[in-house]
XYZ file of C-alpha atoms in Angstrom:
655
model
C 19.764 -18.030 -6.236
C 19.639 -14.665 -4.743
C 20.634 -14.118 -1.263
C 17.418 -13.735 1.121
C 15.102 -16.437 -0.675
C 15.990 -19.705 1.202
C 13.275 -20.728 3.427
C 12.753 -23.660 6.020
C 9.631 -25.698 6.075
C 7.789 -26.626 9.234
C 5.733 -29.678 7.727
C 6.506 -33.072 8.930
C 9.029 -31.497 11.209
C 11.607 -31.507 8.156
C 14.199 -29.139 6.735
C 12.989 -27.446 3.261
C 15.541 -25.585 1.590
C 14.481 -24.092 -2.185
C 17.512 -23.653 -4.583
C 18.362 -24.046 -8.370
C 16.890 -27.254 -9.671
C 14.820 -27.933 -7.007
C 11.049 -27.590 -7.925
C 7.744 -28.482 -6.184
C 5.884 -30.965 -7.864
C 3.114 -28.475 -8.813
C 5.944 -26.891 -10.829
C 6.924 -29.606 -13.125
C 4.505 -28.828 -15.617
C 5.125 -25.212 -17.795
C 3.654 -22.015 -15.973
C 0.252 -21.103 -17.470
C -1.035 -17.350 -16.863
C -0.375 -15.971 -13.487
C 0.641 -18.519 -10.631
C -1.124 -18.283 -7.670
C -0.042 -16.353 -4.601
C 0.912 -13.333 -7.174
C -0.895 -10.002 -6.163
C -4.602 -10.142 -7.047
C -5.388 -13.771 -5.612
C -8.813 -14.161 -5.156
C -9.933 -12.093 -8.063
C -11.175 -13.696 -11.175
C -10.454 -12.019 -14.871
C -12.804 -8.787 -15.652
C -15.458 -10.033 -17.416
C -17.252 -7.936 -20.241
C -17.448 -4.382 -19.344
C -20.661 -2.344 -19.475
C -18.976 0.858 -20.483
C -18.273 1.980 -23.972
C -16.550 5.357 -22.549
C -12.602 5.788 -21.783
C -10.440 8.982 -22.216
C -6.865 8.792 -23.329
C -4.831 10.836 -20.713
C -2.576 13.059 -22.342
C -3.886 12.675 -26.186
C -7.270 14.593 -25.353
C -8.997 12.226 -27.306
C -12.366 10.159 -26.132
C -11.740 6.548 -26.996
C -14.889 4.719 -28.060
C -14.508 1.143 -28.234
C -15.885 -2.563 -27.290
C -15.537 -3.126 -23.318
C -15.055 -6.877 -23.931
C -12.514 -6.517 -26.572
C -10.500 -3.975 -24.149
C -10.931 -6.381 -21.218
C -9.710 -9.388 -23.519
C -6.860 -7.318 -24.501
C -6.191 -6.724 -20.859
C -6.202 -10.574 -20.141
C -3.839 -11.369 -23.134
C -1.354 -8.499 -22.338
C -1.428 -9.605 -18.533
C -0.562 -13.079 -19.583
C 2.063 -11.982 -21.986
C 4.078 -10.059 -19.289
C 3.503 -12.787 -16.726
C 5.013 -15.426 -19.054
C 7.734 -13.181 -19.780
C 8.252 -12.435 -16.136
C 8.541 -15.968 -15.274
C 11.152 -16.623 -18.390
C 13.264 -13.789 -17.182
C 13.378 -14.869 -13.621
C 14.232 -18.643 -14.624
C 13.439 -22.017 -13.043
C 14.980 -21.137 -9.642
C 12.946 -18.352 -9.240
C 9.594 -20.183 -10.057
C 10.988 -22.719 -7.494
C 11.524 -19.856 -4.806
C 8.124 -18.160 -5.417
C 6.251 -21.420 -4.910
C 8.544 -22.468 -1.520
C 7.466 -18.934 -0.287
C 3.788 -18.600 -1.293
C 2.318 -22.123 -2.473
C 3.900 -24.967 -0.612
C 1.215 -25.593 2.256
C 3.889 -28.177 3.781
C 6.383 -25.784 3.609
C 4.548 -22.812 5.120
C 2.207 -23.951 7.070
C 0.741 -20.952 8.894
C 3.907 -18.621 7.723
C 2.264 -15.757 6.101
C 4.568 -12.854 4.111
C 3.098 -9.424 3.941
C 5.080 -8.039 1.097
C 2.967 -4.590 0.287
C 0.723 -2.201 1.667
C -2.478 -3.672 3.596
C -1.342 -7.341 2.445
C -2.474 -7.603 -1.264
C -2.883 -5.456 -4.127
C -6.440 -5.336 -3.798
C -5.712 -3.610 -0.236
C -8.093 -5.373 1.544
C -5.944 -5.504 4.776
C -6.848 -9.075 5.720
C -4.498 -11.865 6.512
C -6.630 -15.248 6.470
C -3.929 -17.420 7.756
C -3.796 -16.307 11.226
C -3.928 -19.289 13.800
C -2.297 -17.912 16.982
C -4.432 -14.455 17.457
C -7.755 -15.148 18.413
C -10.592 -13.328 20.158
C -9.882 -15.548 23.047
C -6.100 -15.020 23.074
C -6.189 -11.369 22.590
C -6.783 -10.078 26.208
C -5.093 -7.850 28.453
C -3.943 -10.562 30.734
C -2.746 -12.787 27.804
C -1.385 -10.455 24.938
C 1.099 -7.413 24.901
C 3.794 -5.766 23.959
C 6.820 -8.671 24.003
C 9.738 -6.251 22.698
C 10.484 -2.978 21.087
C 13.561 -2.044 18.742
C 14.917 1.776 18.410
C 14.901 3.334 14.784
C 16.542 6.682 14.001
C 13.378 8.318 12.605
C 9.242 8.392 12.320
C 7.818 5.226 10.575
C 5.278 6.342 8.103
C 5.480 3.354 5.818
C 3.777 0.128 7.222
C 6.406 -2.673 8.201
C 6.384 -5.484 5.879
C 7.115 -9.013 6.660
C 9.009 -12.115 4.947
C 9.441 -15.679 6.830
C 12.354 -17.532 7.014
C 14.593 -15.107 4.834
C 18.239 -16.522 4.347
C 20.687 -13.928 6.282
C 24.449 -14.819 5.122
C 26.331 -16.173 7.814
C 23.446 -16.011 10.303
C 21.244 -18.671 9.140
C 17.178 -18.044 8.921
C 15.060 -15.492 10.152
C 11.535 -14.225 10.141
C 12.376 -10.667 9.221
C 10.466 -7.374 9.704
C 11.374 -4.691 7.406
C 10.967 -0.807 8.467
C 11.783 2.218 6.858
C 12.116 5.653 8.189
C 11.770 9.280 7.479
C 15.710 9.352 8.308
C 16.574 7.855 5.082
C 16.982 4.270 6.896
C 15.571 0.805 5.970
C 16.090 -1.917 8.870
C 15.907 -5.771 9.040
C 14.959 -6.976 12.413
C 14.493 -10.373 13.468
C 10.649 -10.568 13.472
C 10.348 -12.904 16.754
C 13.427 -12.665 18.715
C 14.767 -9.173 20.569
C 18.075 -11.108 21.406
C 18.755 -11.498 17.763
C 19.745 -7.935 17.350
C 19.737 -5.949 13.989
C 20.031 -8.332 11.039
C 20.886 -5.378 8.833
C 20.688 -1.411 8.254
C 21.253 0.912 5.216
C 20.829 4.384 5.226
C 20.794 6.684 2.275
C 22.423 9.701 3.595
C 25.898 10.904 4.138
C 26.132 14.016 6.197
C 29.707 14.046 6.139
C 29.408 14.682 2.473
C 26.350 16.997 2.226
C 23.701 14.095 1.859
C 21.012 14.757 4.581
C 17.199 13.979 4.807
C 15.158 17.076 3.485
C 14.359 19.384 6.532
C 10.513 20.271 6.554
C 11.272 24.006 6.053
C 12.592 23.392 2.745
C 9.098 22.075 1.521
C 7.450 24.976 3.471
C 5.343 22.236 5.095
C 5.199 20.608 8.862
C 2.864 17.837 7.190
C 5.750 15.780 8.193
C 8.314 16.862 10.449
C 11.201 17.389 11.518
C 12.520 15.575 8.288
C 11.102 13.906 4.882
C 13.187 10.859 3.904
C 10.950 7.300 3.309
C 7.212 7.910 3.633
C 5.496 5.540 1.322
C 5.572 1.978 1.957
C 8.224 -0.449 0.188
C 7.270 -3.344 -1.912
C 8.949 -6.506 -1.693
C 9.102 -9.014 -4.879
C 9.722 -12.466 -3.451
C 10.831 -13.949 -6.258
C 13.879 -12.080 -6.673
C 14.215 -11.434 -2.706
C 14.278 -7.703 -3.615
C 12.682 -4.602 -1.560
C 11.717 -1.541 -3.473
C 11.935 1.827 -1.913
C 11.669 5.613 -2.877
C 14.099 7.941 -0.506
C 14.120 11.386 -0.793
C 17.723 13.458 -0.137
C 18.926 16.799 0.230
C 22.690 17.118 -1.589
C 24.816 19.915 -1.415
C 27.130 20.483 -4.269
C 29.468 23.566 -4.907
C 27.151 25.167 -2.658
C 23.599 24.412 -4.296
C 21.156 22.001 -2.712
C 19.831 19.487 -4.951
C 16.810 17.595 -3.792
C 16.722 13.919 -5.112
C 14.526 10.998 -5.256
C 15.841 7.947 -6.045
C 14.356 4.124 -6.284
C 16.581 1.598 -4.649
C 16.462 -2.239 -4.751
C 17.654 -3.939 -1.868
C 18.399 -7.187 -1.156
C 16.455 -8.759 1.473
C 19.079 -10.966 2.930
C 21.575 -8.311 3.054
C 19.999 -4.731 2.244
C 22.728 -4.577 -0.634
C 21.788 -2.691 -3.993
C 20.265 -4.810 -6.619
C 19.082 -4.606 -10.256
C 22.076 -1.775 -10.960
C 20.367 0.288 -8.636
C 19.533 3.066 -7.215
C 18.337 4.859 -10.015
C 17.630 8.649 -9.903
C 14.103 9.478 -10.150
C 14.210 13.302 -10.415
C 16.693 15.775 -9.081
C 15.870 19.693 -8.727
C 18.377 21.999 -8.039
C 17.464 25.373 -6.236
C 19.360 28.239 -7.128
C 17.720 31.327 -5.699
C 14.392 31.715 -7.388
C 15.152 30.009 -10.368
C 15.286 26.184 -9.624
C 16.270 24.009 -12.376
C 14.330 20.488 -12.429
C 15.230 17.286 -14.126
C 13.420 13.938 -14.478
C 10.335 12.424 -15.812
C 8.266 14.517 -18.140
C 5.223 14.761 -20.161
C 3.669 16.908 -22.819
C 1.606 19.906 -21.275
C 1.285 23.359 -20.444
C 0.395 23.083 -16.799
C 1.573 24.186 -13.495
C 5.524 24.766 -13.719
C 5.733 23.743 -17.155
C 7.502 26.508 -19.007
C 5.315 26.320 -21.642
C 6.188 22.701 -23.515
C 6.304 20.103 -21.152
C 5.904 19.541 -17.369
C 8.839 17.936 -15.646
C 8.863 15.632 -12.719
C 10.054 18.334 -9.595
C 11.792 16.155 -6.975
C 11.330 18.980 -4.419
C 7.689 19.680 -4.333
C 6.497 16.176 -5.012
C 5.918 13.593 -2.055
C 5.532 10.011 -2.612
C 3.434 9.006 0.221
C 1.304 6.229 -1.298
C 2.441 2.720 -1.105
C 4.452 1.347 -3.881
C 2.826 -1.151 -6.389
C 4.362 -4.293 -7.769
C 2.458 -5.844 -10.909
C 3.230 -7.743 -13.616
C 6.777 -7.069 -13.389
C 6.595 -3.446 -12.810
C 7.157 -1.053 -9.774
C 4.562 1.584 -9.887
C 5.424 4.986 -7.700
C 3.015 7.732 -7.094
C 3.229 11.244 -5.910
C 1.561 14.489 -4.707
C 2.643 17.504 -2.933
C 3.913 18.779 0.295
C 1.232 20.817 1.894
C -0.270 21.832 -1.518
C 2.577 23.996 -2.056
C 2.950 24.549 -5.853
C 3.913 23.320 -8.263
C 3.001 20.307 -8.217
C 0.841 17.510 -10.029
C -0.119 13.990 -9.413
C 2.573 11.282 -10.637
C 2.501 7.760 -11.692
C 5.881 6.381 -13.100
C 6.451 2.929 -13.440
C 9.986 1.247 -13.442
C 10.846 -2.374 -14.782
C 11.561 -4.476 -11.669
C 14.475 -6.282 -13.157
C 16.596 -3.225 -14.774
C 14.779 -0.359 -12.936
C 14.129 1.134 -16.560
C 11.582 3.614 -16.472
C 8.639 1.775 -18.577
C 5.505 4.393 -17.769
C 4.849 8.003 -16.978
C 1.361 9.529 -16.100
C 0.490 12.991 -15.155
C -2.878 13.740 -13.870
C -3.222 17.496 -14.757
C -0.479 17.897 -17.306
C -2.262 20.847 -18.858
C -3.816 21.785 -15.353
C -2.486 21.653 -11.877
C -2.362 19.785 -8.864
C -4.638 16.517 -8.710
C -2.106 14.471 -6.445
C -2.109 11.043 -5.559
C -1.671 10.576 -1.847
C -4.699 8.842 -0.533
C -3.301 9.406 3.256
C -0.550 7.005 2.236
C -2.823 3.956 0.838
C -1.202 2.205 -1.817
C -2.225 1.911 -5.170
C -4.287 -1.007 -5.975
C -4.290 -3.420 -8.788
C -6.759 -6.145 -10.487
C -5.513 -9.735 -11.566
C -5.661 -8.354 -14.963
C -2.992 -5.632 -13.995
C -5.108 -2.628 -14.095
C -4.042 -0.130 -11.477
C -6.571 2.085 -9.710
C -5.910 5.112 -7.969
C -7.737 8.224 -6.434
C -6.386 12.069 -6.731
C -7.060 15.210 -4.560
C -8.092 18.425 -5.519
C -6.966 20.013 -8.772
C -8.067 20.672 -12.260
C -10.819 18.771 -13.661
C -11.463 18.669 -17.596
C -11.832 16.039 -19.997
C -13.466 17.732 -22.702
C -12.304 21.326 -22.665
C -9.246 23.673 -22.806
C -7.382 21.890 -19.922
C -7.940 18.521 -20.845
C -7.092 15.716 -19.908
C -7.417 16.701 -16.196
C -8.422 14.384 -13.371
C -8.638 16.260 -9.981
C -10.698 14.555 -7.346
C -11.210 11.257 -9.366
C -11.002 7.434 -9.383
C -8.854 6.506 -12.057
C -8.495 2.980 -13.815
C -4.890 2.930 -15.910
C -3.950 -0.054 -18.188
C -0.980 -0.341 -20.239
C -0.992 1.673 -23.505
C -1.158 -1.922 -25.396
C -4.316 -2.878 -23.988
C -5.898 0.331 -25.816
C -4.355 -0.814 -29.052
C -1.939 2.074 -29.558
C 1.329 3.550 -28.117
C 1.476 7.011 -26.793
C 4.923 7.048 -25.284
C 3.590 7.129 -21.746
C 3.146 3.566 -20.954
C 0.052 3.873 -19.359
C -3.312 5.629 -19.775
C -6.696 6.170 -18.487
C -9.289 3.283 -19.410
C -12.198 4.450 -17.482
C -12.688 7.220 -14.638
C -15.133 8.521 -12.083
C -15.561 12.251 -10.718
C -18.360 13.225 -8.216
C -21.267 15.341 -9.353
C -19.970 18.278 -7.219
C -16.162 18.116 -7.904
C -16.239 21.625 -8.163
C -17.718 22.080 -4.968
C -15.238 19.754 -3.432
C -12.497 21.492 -4.576
C -13.492 25.115 -3.836
C -13.275 23.945 -0.041
C -10.615 21.561 -0.110
C -12.544 18.463 0.312
C -10.166 16.039 -1.590
C -12.195 12.718 -3.126
C -8.504 11.655 -2.977
C -7.717 11.461 0.594
C -8.826 8.077 1.139
C -7.507 5.078 -0.385
C -9.364 2.543 -2.937
C -10.475 -1.115 -2.207
C -10.765 -3.783 -4.729
C -13.579 -6.106 -3.584
C -13.902 -9.782 -4.530
C -15.833 -11.035 -6.976
C -19.481 -10.466 -6.113
C -22.795 -12.258 -7.391
C -25.176 -10.217 -9.547
C -24.990 -8.034 -12.634
C -21.997 -6.136 -11.247
C -19.203 -8.608 -9.887
C -16.524 -6.374 -10.028
C -16.825 -3.869 -7.454
C -14.688 -1.417 -5.604
C -14.672 0.910 -2.705
C -13.416 4.575 -1.920
C -14.237 7.552 0.211
C -12.794 10.887 0.756
C -13.402 14.293 2.714
C -16.904 14.490 2.311
C -17.686 11.320 4.285
C -19.578 9.526 1.429
C -18.634 5.932 0.615
C -18.667 5.218 -3.080
C -19.208 1.868 -4.324
C -17.737 1.495 -7.951
C -18.107 -0.953 -10.953
C -14.828 -1.758 -11.608
C -16.067 -2.672 -15.287
C -17.903 0.961 -15.557
C -16.343 3.537 -12.980
C -19.237 6.126 -13.907
C -17.483 9.043 -15.670
C -18.651 12.432 -14.614
C -22.341 13.601 -14.361
C -23.354 11.062 -16.917
C -26.722 10.828 -15.372
C -27.467 14.683 -14.682
C -25.876 17.517 -13.272
C -26.430 16.601 -9.426
C -26.134 12.613 -9.985
C -23.433 10.197 -9.783
C -23.743 7.048 -12.303
C -22.392 4.370 -9.807
C -23.230 1.396 -8.141
C -24.059 3.022 -4.731
C -23.341 6.096 -2.653
C -24.075 6.945 0.926
C -25.018 9.829 2.250
C -22.222 12.472 3.296
C -21.155 11.931 6.585
C -21.608 8.429 6.744
C -17.869 8.346 7.858
C -17.988 11.360 10.402
C -14.799 13.540 9.389
C -14.205 12.078 6.258
C -11.896 9.124 5.110
C -8.178 9.844 5.648
C -6.561 6.247 4.997
C -7.892 2.964 3.530
C -11.050 0.739 4.577
C -10.433 -3.107 5.305
C -12.276 -6.175 4.326
C -13.323 -9.276 5.631
C -16.058 -11.998 5.166
C -18.393 -9.469 3.254
C -17.997 -6.388 5.893
C -16.223 -3.102 4.746
C -14.440 -1.364 7.744
C -13.917 2.486 7.918
C -13.047 4.933 10.842
C -12.899 8.764 10.290
C -11.522 11.539 12.500
C -14.238 11.881 15.643
C -15.649 9.058 14.506
C -16.057 5.101 15.855
C -14.783 2.229 13.791
C -17.921 1.202 11.496
C -18.507 -2.339 9.671
C -20.623 -2.087 6.606
C -22.465 -5.278 5.167
C -21.917 -5.960 1.603
C -24.976 -7.848 0.275
C -26.587 -8.406 -3.230
C -24.016 -5.861 -4.694
C -25.036 -2.919 -2.095
C -23.485 -1.910 0.905
C -25.923 -1.494 4.440
C -26.911 2.085 4.927
C -26.214 1.597 8.384
C -23.202 0.030 10.301
C -23.715 -3.868 10.615
C -21.627 -3.013 14.078
C -19.569 -0.234 15.496
C -17.211 0.460 18.206
C -17.668 2.632 21.160
C -14.462 4.352 20.967
C -14.007 7.564 18.854
C -10.519 8.544 17.392
C -9.204 12.082 16.680
C -7.582 12.788 13.321
C -6.865 10.931 11.173
C -9.551 8.088 12.150
C -7.844 4.825 11.592
C -6.884 2.420 8.576
C -8.189 -0.998 10.103
C -6.451 -4.251 9.224
C -7.932 -7.658 9.584
C -6.472 -11.165 11.044
C -8.539 -14.537 10.830
C -8.087 -18.053 10.245
C -10.172 -18.439 7.380
C -13.498 -17.283 8.091
C -13.103 -17.620 11.822
C -11.580 -16.085 14.916
C -11.223 -12.889 12.973
C -10.202 -9.399 14.751
C -9.893 -5.852 13.553
C -6.778 -4.112 14.243
C -6.379 -0.263 14.340
C -4.052 2.193 15.639
C -5.002 5.188 17.306
C -2.856 7.878 16.732
C -4.478 11.531 17.093
C -1.702 12.330 19.539
C 0.755 12.421 16.968
C 1.013 16.135 16.799
C 1.960 16.511 20.535
C 4.255 13.465 20.589
C 1.768 11.263 22.357
C 1.923 7.731 22.152
C 0.079 5.457 19.561
C -2.586 3.156 20.991
C -3.199 -0.295 19.230
C -6.664 -1.401 19.456
C -8.220 -4.822 18.918
C -11.686 -5.564 18.155
C -14.034 -8.534 17.526
C -14.177 -8.558 13.766
C -18.116 -9.535 13.814
C -19.013 -7.387 16.895
C -16.875 -4.241 16.880
C -18.554 -3.305 20.074
C -16.546 -5.798 21.952
C -13.228 -4.505 22.223
C -10.443 -7.093 22.928
C -7.712 -5.312 23.865
C -5.813 -1.675 23.952
C -2.269 -0.959 24.504
C -3.088 1.697 27.077
C -4.645 -0.530 29.443
C -1.234 -1.784 30.671
C 1.744 0.614 31.529
C 4.370 -2.139 30.147
C 2.440 -1.923 26.666
C 2.409 1.834 26.265
C 4.008 2.624 22.488
C 6.034 5.567 21.573
C 5.165 8.416 19.721
C 2.108 8.029 17.497
C 2.408 8.560 13.375
C -0.354 9.546 11.282
C -1.747 7.115 8.441
C 0.290 4.535 10.123
C -0.801 0.655 9.677
C -0.221 -1.924 11.884
C 1.056 -5.255 10.720
C -0.303 -8.837 11.564
C 1.610 -11.835 10.913
C 2.139 -15.155 12.157
C 1.361 -14.452 15.928
C 2.687 -10.946 16.061
C 1.441 -7.350 15.661
C 4.174 -5.046 14.294
C 3.667 -0.961 14.831
C 5.699 1.508 13.839
C 6.393 5.039 16.070
C 8.150 7.927 16.044
C 11.405 6.520 17.157
C 10.866 2.730 17.522
C 9.412 -0.536 16.152
C 6.980 -2.213 18.566
C 6.222 -5.993 18.492
C 3.223 -7.451 20.362
C 1.925 -10.968 20.623
C 0.958 -13.725 23.219
C 2.472 -13.221 26.329
C 5.172 -15.727 27.907
C 3.454 -18.001 30.343
C 4.694 -17.817 33.642
C 7.098 -20.437 34.915
C 5.637 -23.214 36.833
C 7.766 -24.608 39.849
C 6.604 -27.563 41.732
C 5.992 -27.236 45.584
C 6.836 -29.924 47.899
C 4.666 -32.607 48.638
C 1.866 -32.601 51.588
C 2.205 -35.548 53.626
C -0.596 -37.219 51.826
C 1.458 -37.148 48.541
C -0.620 -34.247 46.730
C 1.040 -31.208 45.356
C 0.528 -27.995 47.296
């Protein structure tokens, strides 16, 4: 069994270790379909689609097919991929997955946060939190327990795995932190005295390998250096953390800008799966850069006339990575809109790191980056991928087709469409706002906000999702029929619902959160708002809202709860990031946002380090983890004062 995947259970006070040949009883039968606990938990297979229109990306051909048969192929291919993956990892890994994610006795209140915003639907909710409640999260009882220094800004969300087997150091709950200084850290999640468990660095300055200086990409959007930005993803089956790092490497006097996909053992930090692999390498020699990497056929920006090649200097991996059905998907946009750039989605086999998919949003145009303010690519239970794009060429029928600027895309494996394109994934469906031209003209990206896949709803549209961009409209979309472009008229969006511009004041720069039929948003200059979802529609006005507005970029809410009770919404106020001012952790009653439970600026001892924009807190097992410009801060219930016994009075009663 790979290092890093042993666990100890807490049920009945005994020790429970998973190893080869040890399988919980529920896995004595052959696996059927997707095991519980895989990404997409809680989502039932997509039903019959109402849409009959999808566009093949790169093929410039509209695919007209029956929605029901498409979904049937999607389900069949998803099951086939899952069976193949389970066979590949073997019985021991199945036992490990069961121990980590399924065994109620083994894990009792032990929660893993393996991906951005907790799950592939990107809900941001942890429904197994028993320690943190509205009664225990107060300035008197909750606060910063300790901090650990790191070597750069933490844009990526910290990830958490309980009971990791650290060779020679027994089992630890571990929090993983990635920095812009191209380091990945593994800290004991509970004990500051346990020291650093391991650290790996992807730079070697003595040999000319460094992070990328901000001036090299002509943008101060991330400063002073660029290293690791997108949130990694962890495969608990194999005990592997996948992360993309960007470096500058000087060879023979010429700078190479390189992006690599690393696969790290969560117990040791050692490279696995034959990694790392080079995603792309751009060599700058005067004004004539040389690019090598994945490519697609097209005549778009930077193509040279026949194909568009991935530019490792210009492309920024900001979105969180996605692991679905044995494939690690990574997406890119630009550094400060500096061209040439495109939106890219590239998939890698999780076991071999071989490239298995490549998709470009604007192969015959420009821009259309996938950035979503750091939000993760989303996936449903059948493996379909959802994302939103920024400003760029939009054209699905003309000379620049296919081009999907300012659009929400649903992508699936080519096999689902019944043909092979050589790209691995293609667009099955899309939505583009009717006023896309106007949005692009004034830099009002739809793709500034992330996507959230909602749990199944009752009614005619059971499979819904939400997204929002800079315009501040909330789009409620039917995942079975996203709505295409101006299908209902030249000033009409054919979607389940669209709210008024400015519903989110200042627009969306992050991801929404979800809990118990409430969708949470907070834009820059706005307060935190909860919108009620009922009968397949969102409330026009907030069901509740906070009283404290945040500056840019607003916040990405996360939720902790014990089932449907004791729910708390956690946000990070990071509007002081540009001046190096502190981040502020806030906690609100999830059912009444006007009730603020805690703020870290209330107590001097709780003050955080420098704020980092777009960051997200991680809540797990009674702790809250926050990355800053120079540290990881750990919050939780404060230790109770040590009780001492006074001398008894003459009557024998304690004083």
